[in-house]
mmCIF file of C-alpha atoms in Angstrom:
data_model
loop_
_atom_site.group_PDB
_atom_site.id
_atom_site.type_symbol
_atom_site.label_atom_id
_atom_site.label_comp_id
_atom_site.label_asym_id
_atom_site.label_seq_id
_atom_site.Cartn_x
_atom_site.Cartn_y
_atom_site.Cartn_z
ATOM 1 C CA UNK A 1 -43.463 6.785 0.584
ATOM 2 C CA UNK A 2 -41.838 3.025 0.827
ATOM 3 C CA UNK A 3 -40.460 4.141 -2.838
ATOM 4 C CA UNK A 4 -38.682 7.074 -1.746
ATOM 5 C CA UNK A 5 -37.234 4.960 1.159
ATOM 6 C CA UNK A 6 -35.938 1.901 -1.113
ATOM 7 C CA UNK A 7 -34.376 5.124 -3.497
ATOM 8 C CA UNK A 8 -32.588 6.630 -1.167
ATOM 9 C CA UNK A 9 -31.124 3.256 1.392
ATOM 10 C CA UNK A 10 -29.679 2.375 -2.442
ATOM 11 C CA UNK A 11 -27.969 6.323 -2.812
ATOM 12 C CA UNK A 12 -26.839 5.646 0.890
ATOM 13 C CA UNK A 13 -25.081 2.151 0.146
ATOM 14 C CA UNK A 14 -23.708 3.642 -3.518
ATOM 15 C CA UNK A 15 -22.227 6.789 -1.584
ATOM 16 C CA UNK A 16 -21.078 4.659 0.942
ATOM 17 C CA UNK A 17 -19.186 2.059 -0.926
ATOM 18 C CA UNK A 18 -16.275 3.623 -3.508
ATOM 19 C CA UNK A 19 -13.796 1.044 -5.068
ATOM 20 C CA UNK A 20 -10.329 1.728 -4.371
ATOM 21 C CA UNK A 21 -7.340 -0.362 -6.357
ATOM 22 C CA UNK A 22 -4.155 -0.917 -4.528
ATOM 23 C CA UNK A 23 -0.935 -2.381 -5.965
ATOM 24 C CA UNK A 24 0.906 -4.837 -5.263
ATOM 25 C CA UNK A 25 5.051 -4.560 -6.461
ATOM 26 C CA UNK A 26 7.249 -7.643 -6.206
ATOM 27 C CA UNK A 27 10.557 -4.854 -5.536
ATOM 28 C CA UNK A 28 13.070 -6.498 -8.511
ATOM 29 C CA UNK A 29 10.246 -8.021 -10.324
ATOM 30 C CA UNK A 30 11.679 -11.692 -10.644
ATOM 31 C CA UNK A 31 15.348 -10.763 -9.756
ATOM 32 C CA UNK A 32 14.077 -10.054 -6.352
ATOM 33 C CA UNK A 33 15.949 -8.156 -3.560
ATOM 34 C CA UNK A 34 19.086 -9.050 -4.639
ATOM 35 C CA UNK A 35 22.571 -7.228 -5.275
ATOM 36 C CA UNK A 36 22.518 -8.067 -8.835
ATOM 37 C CA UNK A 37 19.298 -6.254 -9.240
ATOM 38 C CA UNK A 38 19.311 -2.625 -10.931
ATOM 39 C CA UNK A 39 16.659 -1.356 -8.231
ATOM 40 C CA UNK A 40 17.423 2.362 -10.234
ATOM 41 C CA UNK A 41 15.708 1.150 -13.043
ATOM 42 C CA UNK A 42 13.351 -0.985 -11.773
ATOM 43 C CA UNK A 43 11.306 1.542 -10.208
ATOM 44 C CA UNK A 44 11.711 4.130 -12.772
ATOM 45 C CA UNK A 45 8.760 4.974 -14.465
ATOM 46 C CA UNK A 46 6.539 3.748 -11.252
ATOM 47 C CA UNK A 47 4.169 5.773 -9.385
ATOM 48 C CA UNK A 48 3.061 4.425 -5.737
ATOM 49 C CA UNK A 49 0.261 5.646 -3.828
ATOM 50 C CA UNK A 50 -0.855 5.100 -0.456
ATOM 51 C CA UNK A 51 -1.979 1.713 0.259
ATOM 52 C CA UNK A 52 0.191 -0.247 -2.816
ATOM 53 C CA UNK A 53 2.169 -3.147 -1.012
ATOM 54 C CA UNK A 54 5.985 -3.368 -1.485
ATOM 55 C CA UNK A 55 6.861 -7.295 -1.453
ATOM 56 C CA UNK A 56 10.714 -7.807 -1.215
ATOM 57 C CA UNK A 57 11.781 -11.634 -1.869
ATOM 58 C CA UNK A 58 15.370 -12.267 -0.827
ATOM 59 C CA UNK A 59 17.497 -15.311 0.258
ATOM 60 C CA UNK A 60 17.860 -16.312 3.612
ATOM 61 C CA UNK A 61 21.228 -14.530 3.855
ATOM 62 C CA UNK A 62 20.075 -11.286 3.498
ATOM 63 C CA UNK A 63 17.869 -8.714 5.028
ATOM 64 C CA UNK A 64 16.229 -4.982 4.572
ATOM 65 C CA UNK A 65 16.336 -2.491 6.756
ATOM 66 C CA UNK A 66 14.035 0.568 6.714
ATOM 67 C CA UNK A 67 16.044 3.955 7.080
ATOM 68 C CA UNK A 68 16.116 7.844 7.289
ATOM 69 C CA UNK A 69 17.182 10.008 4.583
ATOM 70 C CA UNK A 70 20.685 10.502 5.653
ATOM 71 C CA UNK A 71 20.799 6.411 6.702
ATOM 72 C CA UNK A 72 19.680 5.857 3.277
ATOM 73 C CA UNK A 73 22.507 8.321 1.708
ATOM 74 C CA UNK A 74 25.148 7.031 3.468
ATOM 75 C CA UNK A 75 24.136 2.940 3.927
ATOM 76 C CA UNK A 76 24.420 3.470 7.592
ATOM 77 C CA UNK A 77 22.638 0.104 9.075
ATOM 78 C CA UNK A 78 22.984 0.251 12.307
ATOM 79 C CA UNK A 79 20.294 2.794 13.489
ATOM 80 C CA UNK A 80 17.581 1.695 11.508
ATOM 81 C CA UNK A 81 13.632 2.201 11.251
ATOM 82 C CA UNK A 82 12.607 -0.915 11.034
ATOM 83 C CA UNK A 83 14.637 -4.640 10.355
ATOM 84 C CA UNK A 84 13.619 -7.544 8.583
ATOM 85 C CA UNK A 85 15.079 -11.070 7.781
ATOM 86 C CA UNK A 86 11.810 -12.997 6.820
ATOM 87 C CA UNK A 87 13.283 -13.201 3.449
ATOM 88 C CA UNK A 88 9.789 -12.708 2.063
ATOM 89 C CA UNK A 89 8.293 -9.115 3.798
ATOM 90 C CA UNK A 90 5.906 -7.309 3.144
ATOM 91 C CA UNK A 91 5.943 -3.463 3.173
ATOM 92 C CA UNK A 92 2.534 -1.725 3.099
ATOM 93 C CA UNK A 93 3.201 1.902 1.706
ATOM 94 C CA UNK A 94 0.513 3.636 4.145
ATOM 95 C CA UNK A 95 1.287 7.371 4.313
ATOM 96 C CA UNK A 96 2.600 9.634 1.751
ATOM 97 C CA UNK A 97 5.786 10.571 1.206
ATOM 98 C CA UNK A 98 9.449 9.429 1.043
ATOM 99 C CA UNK A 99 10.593 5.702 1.745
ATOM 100 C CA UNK A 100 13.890 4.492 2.071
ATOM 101 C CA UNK A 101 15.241 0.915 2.573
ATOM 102 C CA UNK A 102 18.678 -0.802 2.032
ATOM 103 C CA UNK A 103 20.302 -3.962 2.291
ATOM 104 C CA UNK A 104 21.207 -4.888 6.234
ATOM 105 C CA UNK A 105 24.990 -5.621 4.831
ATOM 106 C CA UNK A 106 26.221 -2.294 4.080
ATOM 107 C CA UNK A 107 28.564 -3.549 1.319
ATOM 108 C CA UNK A 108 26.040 -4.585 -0.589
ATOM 109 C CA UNK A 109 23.981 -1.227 0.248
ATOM 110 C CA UNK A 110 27.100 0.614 -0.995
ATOM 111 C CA UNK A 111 26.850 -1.505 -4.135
ATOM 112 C CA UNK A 112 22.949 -0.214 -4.799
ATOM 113 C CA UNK A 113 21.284 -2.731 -3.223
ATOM 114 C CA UNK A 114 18.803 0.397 -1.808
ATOM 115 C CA UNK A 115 15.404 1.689 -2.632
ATOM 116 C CA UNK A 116 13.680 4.715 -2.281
ATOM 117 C CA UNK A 117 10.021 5.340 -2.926
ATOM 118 C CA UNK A 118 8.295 8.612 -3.225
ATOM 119 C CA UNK A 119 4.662 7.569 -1.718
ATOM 120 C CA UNK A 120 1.648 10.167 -3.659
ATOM 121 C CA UNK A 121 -1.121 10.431 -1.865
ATOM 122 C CA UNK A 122 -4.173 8.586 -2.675
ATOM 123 C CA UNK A 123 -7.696 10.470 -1.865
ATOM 124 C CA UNK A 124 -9.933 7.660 -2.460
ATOM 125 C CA UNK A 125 -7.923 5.254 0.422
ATOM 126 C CA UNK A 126 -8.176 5.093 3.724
ATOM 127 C CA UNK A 127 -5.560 2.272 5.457
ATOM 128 C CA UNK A 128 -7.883 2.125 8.508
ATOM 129 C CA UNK A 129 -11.623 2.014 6.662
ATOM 130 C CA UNK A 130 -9.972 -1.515 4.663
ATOM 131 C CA UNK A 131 -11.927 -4.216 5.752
ATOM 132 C CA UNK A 132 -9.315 -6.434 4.014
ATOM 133 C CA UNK A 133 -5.572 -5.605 5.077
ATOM 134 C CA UNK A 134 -2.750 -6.789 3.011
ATOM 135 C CA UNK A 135 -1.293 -9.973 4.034
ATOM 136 C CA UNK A 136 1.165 -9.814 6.680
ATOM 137 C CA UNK A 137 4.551 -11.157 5.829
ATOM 138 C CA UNK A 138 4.199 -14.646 7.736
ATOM 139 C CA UNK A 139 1.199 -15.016 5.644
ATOM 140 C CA UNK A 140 2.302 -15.196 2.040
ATOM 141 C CA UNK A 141 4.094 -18.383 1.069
ATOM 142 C CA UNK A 142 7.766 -18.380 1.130
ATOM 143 C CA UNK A 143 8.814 -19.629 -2.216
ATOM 144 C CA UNK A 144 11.249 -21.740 -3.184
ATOM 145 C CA UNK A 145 13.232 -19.534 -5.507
ATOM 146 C CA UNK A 146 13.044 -15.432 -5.100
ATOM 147 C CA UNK A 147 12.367 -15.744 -8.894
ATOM 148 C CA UNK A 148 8.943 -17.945 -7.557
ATOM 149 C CA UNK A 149 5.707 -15.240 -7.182
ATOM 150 C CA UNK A 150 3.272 -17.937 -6.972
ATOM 151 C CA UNK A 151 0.546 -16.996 -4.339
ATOM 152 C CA UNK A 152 1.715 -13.459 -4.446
ATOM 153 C CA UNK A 153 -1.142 -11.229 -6.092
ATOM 154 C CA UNK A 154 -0.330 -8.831 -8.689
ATOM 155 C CA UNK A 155 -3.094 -6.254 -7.404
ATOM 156 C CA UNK A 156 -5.307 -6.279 -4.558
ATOM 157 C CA UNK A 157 -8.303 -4.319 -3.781
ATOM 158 C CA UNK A 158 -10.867 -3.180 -1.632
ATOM 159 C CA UNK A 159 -14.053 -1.806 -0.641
ATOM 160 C CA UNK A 160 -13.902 1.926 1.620
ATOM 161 C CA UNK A 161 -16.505 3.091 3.686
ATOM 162 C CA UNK A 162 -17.214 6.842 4.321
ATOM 163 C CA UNK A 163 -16.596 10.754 3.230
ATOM 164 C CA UNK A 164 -18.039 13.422 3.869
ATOM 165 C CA UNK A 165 -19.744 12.793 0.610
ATOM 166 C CA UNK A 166 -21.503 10.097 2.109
ATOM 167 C CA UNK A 167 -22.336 11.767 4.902
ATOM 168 C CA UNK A 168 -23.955 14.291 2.903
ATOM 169 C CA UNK A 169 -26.078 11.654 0.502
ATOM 170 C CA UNK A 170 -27.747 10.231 3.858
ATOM 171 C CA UNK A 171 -28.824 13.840 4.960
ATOM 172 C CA UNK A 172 -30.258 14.810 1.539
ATOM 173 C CA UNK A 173 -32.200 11.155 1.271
ATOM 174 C CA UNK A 174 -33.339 11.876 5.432
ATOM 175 C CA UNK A 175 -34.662 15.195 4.111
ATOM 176 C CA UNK A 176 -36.133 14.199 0.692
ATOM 177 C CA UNK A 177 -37.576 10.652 2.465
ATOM 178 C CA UNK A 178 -38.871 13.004 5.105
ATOM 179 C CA UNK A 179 -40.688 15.461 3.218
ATOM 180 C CA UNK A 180 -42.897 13.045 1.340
ATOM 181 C CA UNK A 181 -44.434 12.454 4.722
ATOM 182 C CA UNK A 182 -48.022 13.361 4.239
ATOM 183 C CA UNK A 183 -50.243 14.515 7.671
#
């Protein structure tokens, strides 16, 4: 019987534990969030899934604003989602589905400096089961340059917890663990 125990607490912690990658995109790759930055092209050929990390570097000057659809289509920034200045935020993409940000200055908007992300659906991630969030904005280093990506990782990744596949695995090793149980 302490066999069958030991065999199934290691099927428990291998159900439990399933790898998930998440990436991390520096938006512009080293142009940065910038006006002279084809953002078109740069995310062509790109697929993001729920829990990659959007990391836009810009110059003090500048800012991003998260918008609606229509915001987005017409570079209206002055009823937006969310604002940031930080010159160095991070954007965690954590439900599927369309995002849309744009410059703050809507001349520059109007000159393409927007972005919009079509977010798939990831079945193997779960943003509140990460024991290891991405790093906030304030907590990557501001660098010198927006063509500087020191300290920024290129992929991060974590360890999930749960299912109902898990769930299942613990029932089948209290059953199995439990019939070996001799009287």
């Amino acid at each position: 019987m302490g066999n069958n125990i030991w065999v199934c607490v290691l099927m428990v912690i291998g159900g439990l534990v399933l790898r998930c990658n998440a990436t991390t995109y520096i938006v512009g790759d080293t142009s940065g969030w910038d006006i002279s930055t084809d953002l078109d092209t740069w995310s062509q050929g790109k697929r993001f899934f729920v829990g990659d990390v959007l990391v836009f570097q810009y110059s003090s000057s500048a800012s991003l604003n998260e918008v609606t659809r229509e915001n987005f289509n017409t570079c209206n920034t002055t009823n937006v989602l969310k604002a940031y200045s930080s010159g160095n935020t991070t954007v965690t993409l954590s439900n599927p589905g369309q995002r849309f940000f744009v410059s703050g200055n809507r001349l520059l908007c109007l000159g393409g400096m927007k972005l919009q992300v079509n977010v798939e659906n990831n079945q193997s991630f779960s943003p509140t089961a990460a024991p290891h969030p991405p790093p906030q904005s304030d907590a990557l280093p501001r660098p010198s340059s927006k063509t500087d990506n020191n300290g920024v990782p290129s992929a991060s990744a974590g360890f999930l917890i749960g299912g109902k596949k898990a769930l299942a695995i613990v029932f089948v090793c209290y059953v199995v663990s439990t019939s070996f149980i001799v009287f």
